[in-house]
Short mmCIF file of C-alpha atoms in Angstrom, two decimals:
data_model
loop_
_atom_site.label_atom_id
_atom_site.label_comp_id
_atom_site.label_asym_id
_atom_site.label_seq_id
_atom_site.Cartn_x
_atom_site.Cartn_y
_atom_site.Cartn_z
CA MET A 476 -14.72 -13.49 -18.24
CA LYS A 477 -18.52 -14.06 -19.12
CA VAL A 478 -19.91 -16.94 -17.14
CA SER A 479 -23.32 -18.77 -17.83
CA LYS A 480 -26.53 -17.72 -15.42
CA ASN A 481 -26.79 -21.38 -15.11
CA LEU A 482 -23.07 -21.56 -13.52
CA GLU A 483 -23.49 -22.06 -10.08
CA VAL A 484 -19.53 -21.87 -9.68
CA SER A 485 -18.94 -23.15 -6.15
CA LEU A 486 -20.67 -26.36 -7.18
CA PRO A 487 -19.72 -29.52 -8.72
CA VAL A 488 -21.23 -29.56 -12.18
CA SER A 489 -23.11 -32.39 -11.44
CA GLN A 490 -25.33 -30.94 -8.90
CA GLN A 491 -26.02 -27.77 -10.70
CA ARG A 492 -29.10 -27.46 -11.12
CA LEU A 493 -30.28 -26.14 -15.18
CA SER A 494 -32.71 -23.54 -15.50
CA LEU A 495 -36.33 -24.82 -17.21
CA SER A 496 -36.44 -21.63 -18.87
CA TRP A 497 -33.16 -22.22 -20.71
CA LEU A 498 -34.52 -25.38 -22.38
CA LEU A 499 -37.77 -23.96 -23.33
CA SER A 500 -36.50 -20.91 -24.80
CA ASP A 501 -34.42 -23.21 -27.80
CA GLU A 502 -37.04 -22.36 -30.16
CA ARG A 503 -35.38 -25.30 -32.51
CA LEU A 504 -36.78 -27.74 -30.00
CA GLY A 505 -39.91 -26.52 -30.60
CA LEU A 506 -41.08 -27.30 -26.72
CA ARG A 507 -44.37 -26.19 -25.34
CA LEU A 508 -45.27 -25.49 -21.62
CA ILE A 509 -47.93 -26.81 -20.60
CA VAL A 510 -47.92 -26.92 -16.78
CA THR A 511 -45.72 -24.75 -14.99
CA GLY A 512 -44.34 -26.83 -11.46
CA GLN A 513 -39.96 -26.34 -10.37
CA PRO A 514 -37.89 -23.85 -12.53
CA TRP A 515 -35.32 -25.62 -12.28
CA PHE A 516 -33.64 -29.40 -13.32
CA TRP A 517 -30.40 -31.72 -12.73
CA SER A 518 -30.99 -33.44 -15.26
CA ILE A 519 -32.90 -35.02 -17.63
CA GLN A 520 -34.00 -38.81 -18.74
CA SER A 521 -35.70 -41.14 -21.59
CA ILE A 522 -37.65 -43.31 -19.81
CA GLU A 523 -40.68 -45.77 -20.95
CA LEU A 524 -41.79 -48.06 -18.20
CA PRO A 525 -44.63 -47.48 -16.56
CA ASP A 526 -43.47 -47.60 -13.41
CA PRO A 527 -39.75 -45.85 -13.93
CA GLY A 528 -39.22 -45.41 -9.90
CA GLU A 529 -35.60 -47.14 -9.32
CA TYR A 530 -34.35 -45.46 -12.39
CA ILE A 531 -35.31 -42.03 -12.03
CA ASP A 532 -32.85 -39.49 -10.58
CA GLU A 533 -33.49 -36.77 -8.04
CA GLY A 534 -34.12 -33.62 -9.97
CA ALA A 535 -35.21 -35.38 -13.39
CA ILE A 536 -37.06 -34.87 -16.09
CA ILE A 537 -38.69 -37.74 -17.68
CA LEU A 538 -39.19 -38.33 -21.52
CA LEU A 539 -41.89 -40.35 -22.42
CA THR A 540 -43.83 -41.02 -25.70
CA GLY A 541 -46.66 -42.63 -23.42
CA LEU A 542 -46.13 -46.39 -25.40
CA GLY A 543 -47.21 -48.26 -22.04
CA PHE A 544 -50.58 -45.71 -21.19
CA ALA A 545 -52.23 -46.04 -25.04
CA ASP A 546 -54.80 -48.15 -23.53
CA GLU A 547 -54.69 -46.61 -20.31
CA PRO A 548 -54.77 -43.00 -19.72
CA GLU A 549 -56.15 -43.17 -16.17
CA LEU A 550 -53.12 -44.56 -15.11
CA PHE A 551 -51.47 -41.33 -15.71
CA SER A 552 -52.39 -40.25 -12.49
CA GLY A 553 -50.23 -42.98 -10.54
CA TYR A 554 -47.42 -42.69 -12.84
CA ALA A 555 -47.41 -39.29 -12.29
CA GLU A 556 -47.73 -40.08 -7.96
CA ILE A 557 -44.52 -42.15 -8.27
CA LEU A 558 -41.90 -39.65 -10.07
CA ALA A 559 -42.77 -36.78 -7.75
CA ASN A 560 -42.32 -39.49 -4.65
CA LYS A 561 -39.25 -40.36 -6.36
CA GLY A 562 -37.90 -36.66 -6.43
CA ALA A 563 -38.44 -36.17 -10.60
CA VAL A 564 -39.34 -32.59 -10.76
CA GLY A 565 -41.09 -32.76 -14.41
CA ILE A 566 -42.08 -35.04 -17.67
CA GLY A 567 -41.69 -33.87 -21.40
CA PHE A 568 -44.57 -35.76 -23.40
CA GLY A 569 -43.49 -36.90 -27.03
CA THR A 570 -46.94 -36.84 -29.33
CA GLY A 571 -47.09 -37.72 -32.56
CA LEU A 572 -46.45 -41.13 -31.68
CA ARG A 573 -49.15 -43.17 -29.05
CA PHE A 574 -51.10 -39.71 -28.31
CA ASP A 575 -51.56 -37.15 -30.96
CA HIS A 576 -51.98 -34.63 -28.06
CA VAL A 577 -50.95 -34.34 -24.65
CA PRO A 578 -53.85 -36.28 -22.46
CA PRO A 579 -56.00 -34.61 -20.32
CA GLU A 580 -54.95 -37.30 -17.37
CA LEU A 581 -51.24 -36.44 -17.61
CA ILE A 582 -52.32 -32.49 -16.91
CA ARG A 583 -54.50 -33.10 -14.12
CA ALA A 584 -51.84 -35.44 -13.05
CA ALA A 585 -49.07 -32.63 -13.25
CA GLN A 586 -51.35 -30.37 -11.61
CA SER A 587 -51.86 -32.64 -8.74
CA LYS A 588 -48.28 -33.53 -8.28
CA GLY A 589 -46.62 -29.85 -9.06
CA LEU A 590 -44.72 -31.56 -12.07
CA THR A 591 -43.33 -29.38 -14.69
CA LEU A 592 -44.99 -30.70 -18.37
CA PHE A 593 -44.53 -29.45 -21.89
CA GLU A 594 -44.82 -31.03 -25.10
CA VAL A 595 -42.12 -32.82 -27.16
CA PRO A 596 -43.56 -32.19 -30.88
CA LEU A 597 -42.46 -35.18 -32.92
CA PRO A 598 -39.92 -33.87 -34.94
CA THR A 599 -37.73 -33.44 -32.10
CA PRO A 600 -36.27 -36.29 -31.20
CA PHE A 601 -35.58 -37.12 -27.15
CA ILE A 602 -31.95 -37.50 -27.99
CA SER A 603 -31.95 -34.01 -28.91
CA LEU A 604 -32.53 -33.26 -25.46
CA THR A 605 -30.46 -34.82 -23.67
CA LYS A 606 -27.40 -33.71 -25.62
CA LYS A 607 -28.14 -30.03 -25.11
CA VAL A 608 -28.17 -30.71 -21.20
CA GLN A 609 -25.10 -32.89 -21.94
CA ASP A 610 -23.48 -29.81 -24.03
CA GLU A 611 -24.37 -27.42 -21.47
CA ARG A 612 -22.51 -29.58 -18.95
CA VAL A 613 -19.82 -29.54 -20.87
CA ARG A 614 -19.57 -25.93 -21.12
CA LEU A 615 -20.39 -25.09 -17.93
CA ALA A 616 -17.35 -27.48 -16.14
CA ARG A 617 -15.34 -25.61 -18.82
CA LEU A 618 -16.55 -22.25 -17.36
CA GLN A 619 -15.92 -23.84 -13.72
CA GLN A 620 -12.44 -24.93 -14.40
CA GLU A 621 -11.51 -21.30 -15.82
CA SER A 622 -13.08 -19.87 -13.18
CA LEU A 623 -10.69 -22.30 -10.50
CA LEU A 624 -7.84 -20.55 -13.02
CA ALA A 625 -8.83 -17.50 -12.50
CA ALA A 626 -9.15 -17.55 -8.79
CA GLN A 627 -5.79 -19.48 -8.38
CA GLU A 628 -3.71 -17.33 -10.25
CA GLU A 629 -5.86 -14.26 -8.18
CA LEU A 630 -3.79 -16.49 -5.17
CA ASN A 631 -0.30 -16.82 -7.37
CA VAL A 632 -0.37 -12.68 -7.52
CA ALA A 633 -1.39 -11.93 -4.04
CA GLY A 634 0.96 -14.83 -2.01
CA GLY A 635 3.72 -13.00 -4.47
CA LEU A 636 3.16 -9.89 -1.79
CA GLY A 637 3.39 -12.55 1.60
CA VAL A 638 1.06 -14.38 3.72
CA ARG A 639 -0.96 -11.94 4.73
CA LYS A 640 -2.04 -10.97 1.34
CA LEU A 641 -2.70 -14.72 0.55
CA ILE A 642 -4.92 -14.72 3.14
CA GLN A 643 -7.04 -11.78 2.65
CA GLN A 644 -7.54 -12.77 -1.10
CA ALA A 645 -8.28 -16.61 -0.14
CA SER A 646 -11.06 -15.14 2.38
CA SER A 647 -12.65 -12.83 -0.10
CA GLN A 648 -12.65 -15.63 -2.77
CA LEU A 649 -14.00 -18.19 -0.35
CA GLN A 650 -16.31 -15.90 1.53
CA ALA A 651 -15.12 -17.20 4.77
CA SER A 652 -11.86 -16.26 7.76
CA LEU A 653 -8.99 -18.15 7.50
CA CYS A 654 -5.66 -17.88 9.65
CA ILE A 655 -2.61 -19.30 10.03
CA VAL A 656 -0.78 -20.49 13.63
CA ASP A 657 2.30 -22.37 14.16
CA SER A 658 2.90 -25.33 16.34
CA ASP A 659 3.20 -23.39 19.47
CA GLY A 660 -0.10 -21.35 18.69
CA ARG A 661 1.46 -18.17 17.41
CA LEU A 662 -0.84 -16.86 15.08
CA ILE A 663 1.36 -15.84 11.93
CA SER A 664 -2.03 -14.14 10.18
CA SER A 665 -5.65 -14.04 9.53
CA HIS A 666 -8.19 -12.06 7.79
CA GLY A 667 -12.38 -12.25 7.73
CA ILE A 668 -15.07 -11.19 10.56
CA MET A 669 -15.15 -14.90 12.19
CA ALA A 670 -11.07 -14.83 12.55
CA PRO A 671 -10.67 -14.69 16.28
CA GLN A 672 -13.63 -18.13 16.22
CA ALA A 673 -11.04 -20.14 13.01
CA LEU A 674 -8.18 -19.05 16.06
CA LYS A 675 -9.93 -20.81 18.09
CA VAL A 676 -10.29 -23.94 16.61
CA ALA A 677 -6.67 -24.11 15.88
CA LYS A 678 -5.59 -23.74 19.34
CA CYS A 679 -8.01 -26.09 20.28
CA CYS A 680 -6.82 -28.85 17.62
CA LEU A 681 -3.43 -27.66 18.90
CA ALA A 682 -4.61 -28.00 22.41
CA THR A 683 -5.73 -31.82 21.81
CA LYS A 684 -3.22 -33.00 19.69
CA LYS A 685 -5.34 -33.12 16.83
CA THR A 686 -3.08 -31.62 13.88
CA THR A 687 -3.82 -33.69 10.91
CA SER A 688 -5.56 -32.35 8.05
CA SER A 689 -9.52 -32.76 8.95
CA ALA A 690 -13.09 -31.05 8.49
CA GLY A 691 -15.47 -30.91 11.58
CA ASN A 692 -18.16 -27.90 12.65
CA TYR A 693 -17.57 -25.18 15.34
CA GLU A 694 -20.59 -23.74 17.31
CA ASP A 695 -23.11 -23.10 13.86
CA SER A 696 -19.69 -22.65 11.51
CA ASN A 697 -18.12 -25.48 9.63
CA TYR A 698 -14.22 -25.42 9.29
CA LEU A 699 -11.84 -27.64 7.19
CA ILE A 700 -8.20 -27.60 8.72
CA HIS A 701 -5.40 -27.69 6.46
CA ARG A 702 -1.98 -29.31 7.94
CA LEU A 703 1.53 -27.84 6.33
CA ASP A 704 4.24 -28.84 5.73
CA ALA A 705 6.40 -30.01 8.64
CA HIS A 706 10.09 -28.40 8.91
CA GLY A 707 11.80 -30.02 11.81
CA ASP A 708 9.17 -30.23 14.52
CA ARG A 709 7.47 -27.13 13.65
CA PHE A 710 4.60 -27.50 11.49
CA HIS A 711 2.04 -24.44 10.32
CA LEU A 712 -2.16 -24.95 10.00
CA LEU A 713 -4.33 -23.49 7.98
CA VAL A 714 -7.89 -23.15 9.30
CA ILE A 715 -10.85 -22.09 6.87
CA LEU A 716 -14.12 -20.69 8.67
CA ALA A 717 -17.74 -20.46 7.34
CA ALA A 718 -21.43 -20.63 7.84
CA ARG A 719 -21.78 -23.15 4.87
CA GLN A 720 -21.23 -26.00 3.58
CA PHE A 721 -17.33 -25.82 1.76
CA ASN A 722 -17.46 -28.39 -1.37
CA SER A 723 -15.12 -29.49 -3.97
CA TYR A 724 -14.37 -26.24 -5.55
CA ASP A 725 -13.53 -24.64 -2.22
CA ARG A 726 -11.36 -27.50 -1.33
CA SER A 727 -9.68 -26.85 -4.64
CA ILE A 728 -9.12 -23.07 -3.68
CA VAL A 729 -7.38 -23.99 -0.13
CA LYS A 730 -5.02 -26.96 -1.36
CA HIS A 731 -3.81 -23.90 -3.74
CA CYS A 732 -3.49 -21.60 -0.86
CA ALA A 733 -2.33 -24.16 1.55
CA GLY A 734 0.78 -24.94 -1.41
CA LEU A 735 1.78 -21.15 -1.22
CA ALA A 736 1.15 -20.48 2.38
CA ASP A 737 3.42 -23.55 2.77
CA ILE A 738 6.30 -21.53 0.67
CA LEU A 739 5.68 -18.19 2.11
CA VAL A 740 5.90 -19.78 5.97
CA GLN A 741 9.01 -21.53 5.55
CA ARG A 742 12.62 -20.66 6.50
CA PRO A 743 14.55 -21.41 3.70
CA ALA A 744 18.78 -21.19 4.84
CA SER A 745 18.79 -18.64 2.38
CA LEU A 746 17.23 -16.45 4.25
CA ARG A 747 18.04 -17.21 7.63
CA LYS A 748 21.13 -14.23 7.77
CA ALA A 749 18.72 -11.70 6.16
CA ARG A 750 16.17 -13.06 8.90
CA SER A 751 18.84 -12.95 11.74
CA GLU A 752 20.26 -9.40 10.46
CA LEU A 753 16.29 -8.29 10.89
CA HIS A 754 15.83 -9.89 14.54
CA THR A 755 19.46 -8.29 15.38
CA LEU A 756 18.10 -4.43 14.22
CA ALA A 757 14.40 -4.86 15.83
CA LEU A 758 16.37 -5.85 18.78
CA ALA A 759 18.97 -3.33 18.87
CA THR A 760 16.29 -0.70 18.33
CA LEU A 761 14.09 -1.62 21.22
CA LEU A 762 17.69 -1.64 23.55
CA GLY A 763 18.38 1.46 21.68
CA GLU A 764 21.89 0.54 20.88
CA ASN A 765 23.68 3.03 19.05
CA SER A 766 24.87 0.00 16.83
CA SER A 767 21.32 -0.44 15.29
CA SER A 768 22.47 2.96 13.43
CA GLU A 769 25.60 0.04 11.60
CA ILE A 770 22.90 -2.62 10.23
CA LEU A 771 20.36 0.18 9.66
CA ALA A 772 23.16 0.85 6.55
CA ARG A 773 23.36 -2.22 5.75
CA VAL A 774 20.08 -2.46 5.65
CA PHE A 775 19.68 0.39 3.13
CA GLU A 776 22.96 -0.13 0.91
CA SER A 777 20.84 -2.54 -1.32
CA ALA A 778 18.29 0.43 -1.66
CA ALA A 779 20.53 3.17 -2.09
CA ASP A 780 22.89 4.72 -5.08
CA THR A 781 26.36 4.71 -4.25
CA THR A 782 26.00 7.82 -2.37
CA GLY A 783 23.80 6.15 0.12
CA ARG A 784 20.58 8.48 -1.67
CA VAL A 785 17.53 6.84 -2.25
CA ARG A 786 13.93 8.36 -3.85
CA ALA A 787 11.17 7.91 -1.86
CA ALA A 788 7.41 7.00 -4.00
CA VAL A 789 4.03 6.72 -2.46
CA VAL A 790 2.09 4.48 -4.85
CA CYS A 791 -1.63 3.87 -4.99
CA GLY A 792 -3.98 1.73 -6.69
CA ALA A 793 -7.55 1.71 -7.84
CA SER A 794 -8.42 -1.10 -5.49
CA GLU A 795 -6.16 -3.39 -3.70
CA HIS A 796 -6.48 -5.59 -6.22
CA PHE A 797 -4.48 -3.35 -9.61
CA LEU A 798 -2.13 -2.17 -6.69
CA ASN A 799 -0.89 -6.44 -5.74
CA ARG A 800 -0.66 -7.01 -9.55
CA ALA A 801 1.33 -3.49 -10.12
CA LEU A 802 3.86 -4.55 -6.87
CA THR A 803 4.12 -8.11 -8.31
CA HIS A 804 5.41 -6.65 -11.51
CA PHE A 805 7.18 -4.48 -9.87
CA ASP A 806 8.69 -7.15 -7.60
CA ALA A 807 9.58 -9.53 -10.86
CA GLU A 808 11.76 -6.77 -12.31
CA LEU A 809 13.73 -6.02 -9.14
CA ALA A 810 14.31 -9.58 -8.56
CA ALA A 811 15.56 -9.99 -12.43
CA ALA A 812 18.41 -6.91 -11.54
CA ASN A 813 19.11 -9.07 -8.55
CA ARG A 814 17.90 -5.99 -6.55
CA TYR A 815 15.42 -6.37 -2.90
CA LEU A 816 12.31 -4.66 -2.32
CA PHE A 817 11.85 -2.12 0.05
CA SER A 818 7.58 -1.38 0.66
CA LEU A 819 5.42 -0.47 3.49
CA GLU A 820 1.68 0.32 3.46
CA VAL A 821 0.55 3.57 4.09
CA GLY A 822 -3.20 3.17 4.02
CA SER A 823 -6.04 1.72 1.73
CA ALA A 824 -4.42 0.74 -1.60
CA SER A 825 -1.11 2.56 -1.19
CA THR A 826 2.11 1.66 -0.10
CA LEU A 827 5.50 3.21 0.25
CA LEU A 828 8.20 2.30 -1.82
CA LEU A 829 11.96 3.11 -1.95
CA PHE A 830 13.86 3.52 -4.90
CA ARG A 831 18.04 4.41 -5.96
CA GLY A 832 18.70 8.08 -5.98
CA THR A 833 19.75 7.83 -9.39
CA ARG A 834 16.16 6.88 -10.95
CA THR A 835 14.25 9.34 -12.55
CA PRO A 836 10.67 9.56 -12.14
CA ALA A 837 10.05 8.04 -15.73
CA GLU A 838 12.07 4.97 -15.11
CA ILE A 839 9.95 4.78 -11.75
CA ARG A 840 6.56 4.63 -13.60
CA GLU A 841 8.33 2.11 -16.44
CA PHE A 842 8.61 -0.36 -13.39
CA PHE A 843 5.30 -0.88 -13.22
CA GLY A 844 4.80 -1.62 -17.69
CA PRO A 845 1.10 -1.62 -17.88
CA ASN A 846 0.46 -1.71 -14.87
CA ALA A 847 0.44 2.27 -14.36
CA LYS A 848 -2.14 3.49 -15.81
CA SER A 849 -3.98 2.34 -12.59
CA LEU A 850 -2.03 3.67 -9.91
CA ARG A 851 -1.53 7.10 -8.84
CA ILE A 852 2.46 7.84 -8.22
CA ALA A 853 4.44 10.73 -6.37
CA VAL A 854 7.88 10.42 -6.55
CA GLY A 855 10.01 12.45 -3.83
CA ALA A 856 13.26 14.38 -4.53
CA PRO A 857 16.67 12.03 -4.22
CA MET A 858 17.27 12.20 -0.25
CA HIS A 859 20.02 10.34 2.20
CA TRP A 860 18.09 7.51 2.96
CA SER A 861 19.01 8.33 7.13
CA THR A 862 16.91 11.85 5.87
CA LEU A 863 13.82 10.13 4.72
CA ASN A 864 10.89 10.79 7.80
CA LEU A 865 6.95 10.49 8.24
CA LYS A 866 6.67 14.26 7.05
CA ILE A 867 7.65 13.37 3.44
CA VAL A 868 5.63 9.92 3.40
CA GLU A 869 2.56 12.01 4.31
CA ASP A 870 2.97 14.77 1.75
CA LEU A 871 3.98 11.92 -1.07
CA THR A 872 0.78 10.03 0.40
CA VAL A 873 -1.51 13.20 0.34
CA ALA A 874 0.00 14.13 -2.94
CA ALA A 875 -0.68 10.80 -4.74
CA ARG A 876 -4.22 10.17 -3.55
CA THR A 877 -5.22 13.58 -5.25
CA LEU A 878 -4.17 11.94 -8.63
CA GLU A 879 -5.78 11.04 -11.39
CA LEU A 880 -5.56 6.86 -12.25
CA GLY A 881 -2.25 6.75 -14.46
CA THR A 882 -0.60 10.14 -13.39
CA LEU A 883 2.71 10.19 -11.85
CA ILE A 884 4.26 13.68 -10.21
CA GLY A 885 7.67 14.50 -9.24
CA PRO A 886 8.44 16.27 -6.11
CA GLN A 887 8.33 19.95 -8.21
CA TYR A 888 4.63 19.32 -7.61
CA VAL A 889 4.58 18.11 -4.22
CA GLY A 890 3.84 20.49 -2.35
CA THR A 891 2.62 21.97 1.44
CA ASN A 892 -0.05 19.52 2.35
CA TRP A 893 -2.42 22.44 3.63
CA ILE A 894 -5.03 19.11 4.61
CA ALA A 895 -3.17 18.30 7.20
CA GLN A 896 -2.88 22.00 8.86
CA ALA A 897 -4.22 21.66 12.10
CA PRO A 898 -7.42 24.04 11.47
CA VAL A 899 -8.44 22.33 8.42
CA ARG A 900 -8.01 18.50 10.40
CA LYS A 901 -10.37 20.29 12.94
CA ALA A 902 -12.85 21.05 10.39
CA LEU A 903 -12.87 18.01 8.69
CA ASP A 904 -11.74 15.55 11.38
CA ALA A 905 -15.40 16.63 12.74
CA ARG A 906 -17.24 16.12 9.90
CA SER A 907 -15.94 13.03 9.16
CA ARG A 908 -17.38 11.36 12.39
CA GLN A 909 -20.79 12.37 11.33
CA THR A 910 -20.19 10.54 7.80
CA ILE A 911 -16.37 8.75 6.40
CA ASP A 912 -16.40 7.19 10.31
CA ARG A 913 -19.84 5.42 9.97
CA LEU A 914 -18.39 3.88 6.95
CA ILE A 915 -15.22 2.68 8.32
CA GLU A 916 -17.25 1.22 11.43
CA HIS A 917 -19.50 -0.69 9.64
CA ASP A 918 -16.63 -1.66 6.65
CA THR A 919 -15.08 -3.26 10.21
CA VAL A 920 -18.39 -5.05 11.47
CA HIS A 921 -19.46 -6.16 8.41
CA ASP A 922 -16.49 -6.58 6.54
CA THR A 923 -17.41 -4.34 3.54
CA GLU A 924 -16.16 -2.34 1.32
CA LEU A 925 -17.98 0.63 1.80
CA VAL A 926 -15.24 3.25 2.42
CA ALA A 927 -13.60 2.17 -1.02
CA THR A 928 -16.97 1.87 -2.93
CA LEU A 929 -17.22 5.53 -2.05
CA GLU A 930 -13.71 6.82 -2.78
CA ALA A 931 -14.19 5.35 -6.18
CA TYR A 932 -17.26 6.87 -7.02
CA LEU A 933 -16.47 10.17 -5.56
CA ARG A 934 -13.63 10.11 -7.53
CA ALA A 935 -15.53 9.12 -10.83
CA ALA A 936 -17.97 12.27 -10.34
CA GLY A 937 -20.87 10.03 -9.73
CA SER A 938 -20.59 7.68 -12.40
CA LEU A 939 -22.01 4.61 -11.28
CA SER A 940 -20.42 2.43 -14.69
CA ALA A 941 -16.86 4.18 -14.29
CA THR A 942 -17.45 3.34 -10.78
CA ALA A 943 -18.16 -0.29 -11.69
CA SER A 944 -15.14 -0.44 -13.80
CA ALA A 945 -13.04 1.29 -11.63
CA THR A 946 -13.72 -1.06 -9.01
CA ARG A 947 -14.55 -4.35 -10.94
CA VAL A 948 -17.61 -5.18 -9.13
CA HIS A 949 -21.41 -5.40 -10.97
CA ARG A 950 -22.37 -1.63 -11.49
CA HIS A 951 -26.26 -2.82 -9.63
CA THR A 952 -24.14 -4.14 -6.65
CA ILE A 953 -22.50 -0.52 -6.88
CA ARG A 954 -26.14 1.16 -7.06
CA SER A 955 -26.72 -0.70 -3.43
CA ARG A 956 -23.66 0.23 -1.68
CA ILE A 957 -24.48 3.94 -2.75
CA GLU A 958 -27.96 3.91 -1.44
CA LEU A 959 -26.63 2.22 1.28
CA ILE A 960 -23.70 4.90 2.05
CA ALA A 961 -26.11 7.85 1.40
CA GLU A 962 -28.26 6.15 4.31
CA ILE A 963 -25.78 5.53 6.53
CA CYS A 964 -24.23 8.71 6.20
CA GLU A 965 -27.23 10.92 6.11
CA VAL A 966 -26.40 12.65 2.66
CA ASP A 967 -27.52 13.43 -0.83
CA LEU A 968 -24.87 11.96 -3.11
CA ARG A 969 -26.56 13.10 -5.50
CA ASP A 970 -25.12 16.53 -5.09
CA PRO A 971 -21.89 17.71 -6.40
CA PHE A 972 -20.68 19.88 -3.19
CA THR A 973 -21.54 16.61 -0.93
CA ARG A 974 -19.49 14.09 -3.13
CA ALA A 975 -16.46 17.00 -3.08
CA GLU A 976 -16.97 17.79 0.25
CA LEU A 977 -16.47 13.75 1.11
CA LEU A 978 -13.88 13.06 -1.34
CA LEU A 979 -11.89 15.98 0.50
CA ILE A 980 -12.52 14.44 3.98
CA ILE A 981 -11.29 10.64 2.34
CA LEU A 982 -7.74 12.18 1.31
CA SER A 983 -7.87 13.95 5.19
CA ARG A 984 -7.50 10.33 6.87
CA SER A 985 -4.32 9.67 4.68
CA ALA A 986 -2.38 13.24 5.60
#
């Protein structure tokens, strides 16, 4: 969606400023700039009163023809002072009615008070200016609504992958830190650089029994607290913390996120049996009970074919966004067949999935529909579920990460993982400490995405345009990130040998 440069999405339309250059650039209006003042305005009003003080909106441009000043142009000095004191930012003066030209007295007054001044020619009615501004407000409102709907759809997709992905997506959209805690203060999920502080806010509210939805300040930040629906005596709090004020757009995002989170943290009766079995398995595994194998068999029965075989596949997305969309599509396909998703995150934008042993690689690709073009998929051989081990998963992960986007390989191409061999790893680890590990630390401290950006850039053979397309980030932003990466790692990313070396290091991190 193309967004106007006038659009400040996070503000209500009535509070969004408009560019004076945008107004003056309309050649049909024939406006002529005389005095340059502020580059922005918020509204435009037509007022002929010599003293319009009580009617002026802050940030307004005032349109007039000077009817009340025809015989006393020297009064323009006091008039400009009134406008400036009331917060007006400019004057549009209509010529050809009482004045053939913009009066020098008005020009001097506008200059002295820092007001923008432009001429409106006689053929241009004032209503055409006010209508242009009104039409732009309507257009911006539509764009803002489209932006909000798109953001809510992204939350829906993330919510389909669980509460953790939902919180991550909301944190990214709001540029804030979030956490969800239950009524006992247990952390359900959190994300963001100020997540620990958000958790402190939540626990403070629980300790003081202030558990209703509210807003306030914490140190130098602002917070929103949204209480989710109670289930018996149990409830959850969603806390959002940011170093800025929240507005109506933010609150719409938070409300939608809270609704999805409320669904995800419930414990429906239909899931109680499955959850109880999971808890039993966890307890048996903790205590080393032999009965855990029987529980595992019941769990994996729904993933395996009639002989107990499964196919493991590692799926890597072009980014977390593309992987989430693909997994949501895959889960919907499974739900339609009344089957369950078996998945495990194995790295950045990488997930291990289990399929029935009778599934072919081609059938596995079809599960992802059109999303397959944004994936790298490595499929293993059919095996009994009990023989699946970490070594197999590691081999699949490395194989998948080396593929081109849109590519799927079967077990015949998942060979020896030479990258994971000790001498190779030792050399790559040493070089990683000088390069990639610095980026990982920077991403952790500053909540950036330099490692993901670098991987996309290396896979794109150093093309900024291809990297921007793959990451859905503006090209200029990619350029700035690459320059920062080169500075942090102290490397020349223009050198193809350097790029090849760094790509091997990144691939080795998943081995």
